[in-house]
Coordinates of C-alpha atoms in Angstrom, one line a residue:
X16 CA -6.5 18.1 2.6
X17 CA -4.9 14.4 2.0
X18 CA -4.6 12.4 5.0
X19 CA -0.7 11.6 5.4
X20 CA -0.5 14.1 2.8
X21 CA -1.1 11.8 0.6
X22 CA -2.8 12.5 -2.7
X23 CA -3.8 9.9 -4.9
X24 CA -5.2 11.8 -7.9
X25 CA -3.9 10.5 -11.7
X26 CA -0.6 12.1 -12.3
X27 CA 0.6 12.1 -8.5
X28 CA -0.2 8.8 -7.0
X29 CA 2.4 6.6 -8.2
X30 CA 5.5 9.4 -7.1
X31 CA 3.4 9.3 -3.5
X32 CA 3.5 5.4 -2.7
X33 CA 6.1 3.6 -4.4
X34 CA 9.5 3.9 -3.4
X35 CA 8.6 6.3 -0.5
X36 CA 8.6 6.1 3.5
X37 CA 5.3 5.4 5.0
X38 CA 4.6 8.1 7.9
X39 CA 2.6 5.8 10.0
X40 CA 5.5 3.2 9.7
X41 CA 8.8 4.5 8.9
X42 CA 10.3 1.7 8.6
X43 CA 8.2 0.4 5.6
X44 CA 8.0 2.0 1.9
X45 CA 4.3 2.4 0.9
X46 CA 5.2 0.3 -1.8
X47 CA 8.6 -1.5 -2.2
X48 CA 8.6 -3.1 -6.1
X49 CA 9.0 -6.4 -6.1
X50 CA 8.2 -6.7 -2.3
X51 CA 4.4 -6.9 -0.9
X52 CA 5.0 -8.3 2.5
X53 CA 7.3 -5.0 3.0
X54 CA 4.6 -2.8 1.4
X55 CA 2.3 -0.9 3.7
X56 CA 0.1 -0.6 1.5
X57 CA -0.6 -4.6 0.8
X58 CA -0.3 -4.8 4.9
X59 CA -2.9 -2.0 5.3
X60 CA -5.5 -4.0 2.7
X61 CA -4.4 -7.2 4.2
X62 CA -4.4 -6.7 7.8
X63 CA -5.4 -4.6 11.1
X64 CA -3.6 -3.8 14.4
X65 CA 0.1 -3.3 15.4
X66 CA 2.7 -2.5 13.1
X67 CA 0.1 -2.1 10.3
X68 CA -2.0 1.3 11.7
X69 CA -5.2 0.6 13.7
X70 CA -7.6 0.1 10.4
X71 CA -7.9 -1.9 7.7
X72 CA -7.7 -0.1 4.6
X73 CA -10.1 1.0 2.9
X74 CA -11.5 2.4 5.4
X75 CA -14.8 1.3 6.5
X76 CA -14.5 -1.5 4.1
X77 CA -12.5 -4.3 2.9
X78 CA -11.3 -5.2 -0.6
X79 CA -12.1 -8.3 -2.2
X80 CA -9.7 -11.6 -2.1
X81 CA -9.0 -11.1 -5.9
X82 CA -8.5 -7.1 -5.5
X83 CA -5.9 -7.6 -3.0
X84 CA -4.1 -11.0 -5.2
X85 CA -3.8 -8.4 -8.3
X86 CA -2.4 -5.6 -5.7
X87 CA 0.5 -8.1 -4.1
X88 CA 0.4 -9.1 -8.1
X89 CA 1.5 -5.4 -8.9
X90 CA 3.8 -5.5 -6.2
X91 CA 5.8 -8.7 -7.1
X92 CA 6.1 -7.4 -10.5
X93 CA 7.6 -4.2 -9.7
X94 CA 4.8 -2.1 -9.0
X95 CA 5.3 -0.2 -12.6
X96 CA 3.5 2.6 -13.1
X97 CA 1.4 2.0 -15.9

């Protein structure tokens, strides 16, 4: 079981987050290309509390300063899936 029903195994993760509705915030992709302040996703590693879930992702952890510069880097340059 994903949580979300989100799976992010090779193969599937990239048609599960970019371009798609986030369930905990409807009115943000998971990932918008081109977009990281829109993203859930770059919210959810950036920040906690209202309007971005009640934890910061990863759960139980936080990613490093450059880990999250190279995800908003993905996300400014379109979030391609390569």
């Amino acid at each position: 079981v994903h949580p979300a029903g989100l799976e992010l195994t090779p193969g599937v993760a990239y048609g599960n987050i970019v371009n798609v509705l986030s369930t905990e915030e409807p009115s943000l992709y998971r990932v918008e290309p081109g977009d990281p302040e829109n993203s859930y996703l770059y919210r959810k590693v950036r920040l906690s509390g209202p309007g971005n879930g009640t934890e910061r992702m990863p759960f139980g952890g936080q990613l490093s300063v450059d880990e999250i510069a190279t995800i908003r880097s993905w996300i400014e340059q379109g979030a391609k899936d390569n």
